[in-house]
CSV table of C-alpha atoms in Angstrom, one decimal:
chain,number,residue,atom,x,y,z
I,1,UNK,CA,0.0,0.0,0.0
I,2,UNK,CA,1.1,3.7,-1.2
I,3,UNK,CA,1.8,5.9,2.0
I,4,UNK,CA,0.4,9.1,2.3
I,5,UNK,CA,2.6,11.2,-0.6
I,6,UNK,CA,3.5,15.1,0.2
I,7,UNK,CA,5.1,17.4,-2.3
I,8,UNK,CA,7.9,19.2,-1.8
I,9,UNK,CA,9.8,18.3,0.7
I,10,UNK,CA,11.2,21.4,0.7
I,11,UNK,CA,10.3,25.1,-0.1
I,12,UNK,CA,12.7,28.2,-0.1
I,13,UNK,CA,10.4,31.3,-0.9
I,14,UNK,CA,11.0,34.8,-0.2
I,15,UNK,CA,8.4,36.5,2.1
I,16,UNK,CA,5.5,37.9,0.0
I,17,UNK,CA,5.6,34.7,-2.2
I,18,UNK,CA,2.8,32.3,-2.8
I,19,UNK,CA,3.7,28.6,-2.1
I,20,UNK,CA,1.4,25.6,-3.0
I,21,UNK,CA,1.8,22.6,-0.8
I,22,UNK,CA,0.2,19.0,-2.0
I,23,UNK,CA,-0.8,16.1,-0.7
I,24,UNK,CA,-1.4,12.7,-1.6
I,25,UNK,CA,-3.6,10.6,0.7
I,26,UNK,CA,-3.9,6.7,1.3
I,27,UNK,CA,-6.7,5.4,-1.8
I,28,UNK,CA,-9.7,5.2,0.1
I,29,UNK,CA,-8.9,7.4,2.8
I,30,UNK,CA,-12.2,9.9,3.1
I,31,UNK,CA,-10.2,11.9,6.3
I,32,UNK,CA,-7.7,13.9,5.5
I,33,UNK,CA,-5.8,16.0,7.9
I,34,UNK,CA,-3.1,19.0,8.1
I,35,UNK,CA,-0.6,19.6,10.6
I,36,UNK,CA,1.9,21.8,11.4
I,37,UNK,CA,5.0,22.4,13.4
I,38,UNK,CA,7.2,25.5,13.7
I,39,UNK,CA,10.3,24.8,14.6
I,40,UNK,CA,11.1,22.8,18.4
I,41,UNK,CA,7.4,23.3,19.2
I,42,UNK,CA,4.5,20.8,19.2
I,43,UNK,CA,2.6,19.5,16.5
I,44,UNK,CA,-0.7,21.8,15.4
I,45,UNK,CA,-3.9,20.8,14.2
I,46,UNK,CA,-4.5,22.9,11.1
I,47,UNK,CA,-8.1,21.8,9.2
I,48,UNK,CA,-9.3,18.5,8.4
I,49,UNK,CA,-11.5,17.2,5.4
I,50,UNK,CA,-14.2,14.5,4.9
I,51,UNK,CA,-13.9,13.5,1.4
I,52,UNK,CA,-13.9,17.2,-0.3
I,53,UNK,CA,-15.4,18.8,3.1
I,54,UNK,CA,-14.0,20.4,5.3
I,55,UNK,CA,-14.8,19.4,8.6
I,56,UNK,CA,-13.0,21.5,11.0
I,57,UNK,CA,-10.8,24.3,10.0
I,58,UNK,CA,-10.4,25.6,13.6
I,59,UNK,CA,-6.4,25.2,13.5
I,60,UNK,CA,-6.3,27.5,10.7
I,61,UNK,CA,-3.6,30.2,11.4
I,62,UNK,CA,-5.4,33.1,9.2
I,63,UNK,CA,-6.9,33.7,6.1
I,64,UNK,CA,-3.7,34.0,4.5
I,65,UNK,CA,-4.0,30.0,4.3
I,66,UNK,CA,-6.5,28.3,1.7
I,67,UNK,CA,-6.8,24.6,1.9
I,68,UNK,CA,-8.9,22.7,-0.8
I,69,UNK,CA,-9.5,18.9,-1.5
I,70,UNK,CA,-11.6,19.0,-5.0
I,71,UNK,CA,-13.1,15.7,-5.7
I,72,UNK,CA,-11.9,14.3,-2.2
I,73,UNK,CA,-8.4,13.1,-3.6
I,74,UNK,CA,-5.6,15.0,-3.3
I,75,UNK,CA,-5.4,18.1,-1.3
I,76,UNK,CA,-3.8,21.4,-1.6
I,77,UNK,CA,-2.5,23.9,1.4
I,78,UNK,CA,-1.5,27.4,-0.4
I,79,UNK,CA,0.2,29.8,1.6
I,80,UNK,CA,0.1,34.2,0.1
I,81,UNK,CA,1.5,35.7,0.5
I,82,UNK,CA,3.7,34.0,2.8
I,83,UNK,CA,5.2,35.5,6.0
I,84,UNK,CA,8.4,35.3,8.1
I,85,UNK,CA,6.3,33.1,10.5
I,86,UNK,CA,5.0,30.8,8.5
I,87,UNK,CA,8.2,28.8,8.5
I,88,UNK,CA,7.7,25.4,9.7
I,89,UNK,CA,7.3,21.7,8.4
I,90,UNK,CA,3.9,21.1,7.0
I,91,UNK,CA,2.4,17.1,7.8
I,92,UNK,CA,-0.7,15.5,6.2
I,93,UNK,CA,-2.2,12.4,7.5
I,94,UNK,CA,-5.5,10.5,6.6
I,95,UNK,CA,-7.6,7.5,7.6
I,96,UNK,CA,-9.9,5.5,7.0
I,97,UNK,CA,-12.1,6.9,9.8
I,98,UNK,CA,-12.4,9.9,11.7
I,99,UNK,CA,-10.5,9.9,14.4
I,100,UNK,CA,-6.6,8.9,15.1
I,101,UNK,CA,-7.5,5.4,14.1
I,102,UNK,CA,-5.0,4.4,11.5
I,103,UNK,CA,-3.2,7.9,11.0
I,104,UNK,CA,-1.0,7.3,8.5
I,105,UNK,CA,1.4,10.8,8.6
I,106,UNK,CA,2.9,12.3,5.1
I,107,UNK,CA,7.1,12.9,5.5
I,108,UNK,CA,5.9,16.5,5.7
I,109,UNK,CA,7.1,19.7,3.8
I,110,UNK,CA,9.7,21.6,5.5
I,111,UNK,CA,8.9,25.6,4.2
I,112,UNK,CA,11.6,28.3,4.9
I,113,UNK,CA,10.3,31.9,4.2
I,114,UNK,CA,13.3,34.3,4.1
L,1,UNK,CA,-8.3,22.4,25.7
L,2,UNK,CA,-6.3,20.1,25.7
L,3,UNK,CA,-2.5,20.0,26.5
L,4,UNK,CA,0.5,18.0,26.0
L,5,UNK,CA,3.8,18.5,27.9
L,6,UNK,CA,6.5,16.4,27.3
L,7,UNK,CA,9.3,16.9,29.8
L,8,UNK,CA,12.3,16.1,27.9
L,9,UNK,CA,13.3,18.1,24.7
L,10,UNK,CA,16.8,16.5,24.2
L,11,UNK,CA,18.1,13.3,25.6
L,12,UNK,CA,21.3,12.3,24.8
L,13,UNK,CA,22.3,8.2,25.7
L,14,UNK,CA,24.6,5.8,25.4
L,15,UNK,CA,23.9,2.5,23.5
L,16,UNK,CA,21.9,0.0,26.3
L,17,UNK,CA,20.8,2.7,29.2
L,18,UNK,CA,17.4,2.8,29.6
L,19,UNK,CA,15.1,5.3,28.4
L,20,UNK,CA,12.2,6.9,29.8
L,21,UNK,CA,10.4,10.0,28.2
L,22,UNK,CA,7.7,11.4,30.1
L,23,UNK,CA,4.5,12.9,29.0
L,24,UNK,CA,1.4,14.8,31.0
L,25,UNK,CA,-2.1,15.9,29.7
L,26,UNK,CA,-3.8,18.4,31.3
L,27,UNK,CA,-7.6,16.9,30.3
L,28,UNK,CA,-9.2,14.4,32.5
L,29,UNK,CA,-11.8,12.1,31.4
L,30,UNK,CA,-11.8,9.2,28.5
L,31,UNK,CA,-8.7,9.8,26.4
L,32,UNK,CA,-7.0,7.5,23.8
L,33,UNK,CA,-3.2,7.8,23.9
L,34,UNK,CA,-0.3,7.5,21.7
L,35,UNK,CA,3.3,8.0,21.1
L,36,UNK,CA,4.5,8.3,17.6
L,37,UNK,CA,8.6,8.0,16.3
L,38,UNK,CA,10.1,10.1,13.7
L,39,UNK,CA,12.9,8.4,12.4
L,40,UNK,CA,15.6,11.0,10.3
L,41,UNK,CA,14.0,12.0,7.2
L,42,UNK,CA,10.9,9.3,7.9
L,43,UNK,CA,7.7,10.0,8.1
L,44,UNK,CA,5.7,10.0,11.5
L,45,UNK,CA,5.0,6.5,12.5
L,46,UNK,CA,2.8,5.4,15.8
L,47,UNK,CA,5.1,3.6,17.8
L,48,UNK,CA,2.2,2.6,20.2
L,49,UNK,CA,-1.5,3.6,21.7
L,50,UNK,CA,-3.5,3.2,24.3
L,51,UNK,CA,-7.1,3.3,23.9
L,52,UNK,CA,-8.8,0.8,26.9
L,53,UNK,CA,-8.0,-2.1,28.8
L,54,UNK,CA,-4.3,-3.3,30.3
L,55,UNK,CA,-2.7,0.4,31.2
L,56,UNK,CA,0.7,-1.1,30.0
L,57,UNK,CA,1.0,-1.1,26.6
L,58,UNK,CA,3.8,-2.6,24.2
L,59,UNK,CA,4.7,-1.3,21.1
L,60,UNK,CA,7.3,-1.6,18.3
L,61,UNK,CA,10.7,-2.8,18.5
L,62,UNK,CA,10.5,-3.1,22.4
L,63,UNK,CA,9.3,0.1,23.4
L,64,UNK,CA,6.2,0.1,26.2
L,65,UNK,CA,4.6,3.1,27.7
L,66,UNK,CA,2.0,3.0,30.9
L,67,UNK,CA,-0.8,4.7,31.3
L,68,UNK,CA,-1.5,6.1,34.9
L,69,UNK,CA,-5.0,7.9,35.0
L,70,UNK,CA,-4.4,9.2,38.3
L,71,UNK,CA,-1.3,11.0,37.4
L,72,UNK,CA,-2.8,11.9,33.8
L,73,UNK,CA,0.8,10.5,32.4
L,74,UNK,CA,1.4,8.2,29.6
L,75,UNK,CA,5.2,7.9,29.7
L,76,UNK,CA,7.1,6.0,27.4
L,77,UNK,CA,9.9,3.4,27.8
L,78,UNK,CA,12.4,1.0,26.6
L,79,UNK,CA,14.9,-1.1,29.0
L,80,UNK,CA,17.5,-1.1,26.5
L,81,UNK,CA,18.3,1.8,23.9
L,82,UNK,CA,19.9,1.5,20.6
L,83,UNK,CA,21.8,3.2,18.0
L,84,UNK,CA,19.0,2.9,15.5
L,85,UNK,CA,16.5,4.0,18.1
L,86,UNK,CA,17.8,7.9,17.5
L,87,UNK,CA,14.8,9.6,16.4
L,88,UNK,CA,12.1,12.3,17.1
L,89,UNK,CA,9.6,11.1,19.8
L,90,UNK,CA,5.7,12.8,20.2
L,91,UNK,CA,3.5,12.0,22.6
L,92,UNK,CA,-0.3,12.8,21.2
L,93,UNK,CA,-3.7,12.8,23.0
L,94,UNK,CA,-7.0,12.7,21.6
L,95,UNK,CA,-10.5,13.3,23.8
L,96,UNK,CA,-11.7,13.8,26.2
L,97,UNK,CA,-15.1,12.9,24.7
L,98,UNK,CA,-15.8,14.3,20.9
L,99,UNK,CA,-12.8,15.4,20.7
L,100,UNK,CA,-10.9,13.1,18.0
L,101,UNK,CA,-8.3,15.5,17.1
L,102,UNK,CA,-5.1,14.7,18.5
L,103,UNK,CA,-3.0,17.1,20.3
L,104,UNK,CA,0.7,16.8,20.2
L,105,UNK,CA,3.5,17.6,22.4
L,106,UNK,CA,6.5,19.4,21.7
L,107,UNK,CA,8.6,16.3,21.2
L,108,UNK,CA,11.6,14.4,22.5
L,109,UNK,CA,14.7,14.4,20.5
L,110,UNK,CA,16.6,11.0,21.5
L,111,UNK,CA,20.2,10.4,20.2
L,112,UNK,CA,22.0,7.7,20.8
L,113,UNK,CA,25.5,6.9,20.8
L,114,UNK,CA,26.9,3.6,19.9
């Protein structure tokens, strides 16, 4: 079985720059989550989708952040314009099910904003 | 809301000492509990959870973590460390309740030395 499949793995982008991070989940996974972690601090929830839904985008840092999942495959987390802050590694994970039940985590996306 | 503390940030040992990483969550009630391992550029793997039932729970290549209610702690442990063991540790809880979105600590950074 294909494990969840994130794109980069790294981004370099200037602040003011749009960046477009991907990800591929598990076939047949309907939940699909973000994450986030800034550098030597814990893990956030960012927004989660059910199939092309989105569930619960309460970890979502601002609306400079726009997370889509058309037709309930692949999903898409596009930072602009990007900020100083926003530097951080990026982590997907789906399941099956809701709930933590069979995560499966992405390798992430480390972004650096300079 | 939930919290996750995880005590240790950097934990440096030799090959064979035994390891203990601790982790507190500030939310009582029904919880399911997990600790997942980041291996150097891996993805986030679940080393081992805790959902019901026996409060000692085994894991992966021989790592155990014990679940005591009382002291809302779910703190992880191997009896004998090794070089391959050097890795990213997280402790994640999910609940009380609804709640089915898992908050993360800050994680453990573990090297060891052969």
């Amino acid at each position: 079985e294909a494990g969840v499949t994130q794109f980069p793995s790294h981004s370099v982008i200037e602040k003011g720059q749009t960046v477009t991070l991907r990800c591929d989940p598990i076939s047949g996974h309907d939940n699909l989550y973000w994450y986030r972690r800034v550098m030597g601090k814990e893990i956030k929830f960012l927004l989660h989708f059910v199939k092309e839904s989105k569930q619960d985008e309460s970890g979502m840092p601002n609306n400079r952040f726009l997370a889509e999942r058309t037709g309930g495959t692949y999903s898409t987390l596009k930072v602009q314009p990007a900020e100083l802050e926003d530097s951080g590694v990026y982590f997907c994970a789906s399941s099956p099910g809701t709930g933590s039940y069979g995560y499966t985590f992405g390798s992430g996306t480390r972004l650096t904003v300079v | 809301a939930q919290s996750v503390s995880q005590h240790n940030h950097h934990v440096i040992l030799s090959e064979a000492a035994s390891l203990e990483l601790g982790c507190n969550y500030s939310y009582g009630g029904t919880v399911n509990l997990f600790w997942y391992v980041q291996y150097p550029g891996q993805h986030l793997q679940l080393l081992l959870k805790y959902f019901s039932g026996d409060p000692l729970v085994k894991g992966i290549k021989g790592f155990e973590a014990e679940f005591i209610k009382s002291k809302f702690s779910f703190n992880l442990r191997k009896p004998s460390v090794q070089w391959s063991d050097t890795a990213e540790y997280f402790c994640a809880v999910n609940g009380p309740g609804g709640s089915y979105i898992p908050t993360f600590g800050r994680g453990t950074s573990l090297i060891v030395h052969p």
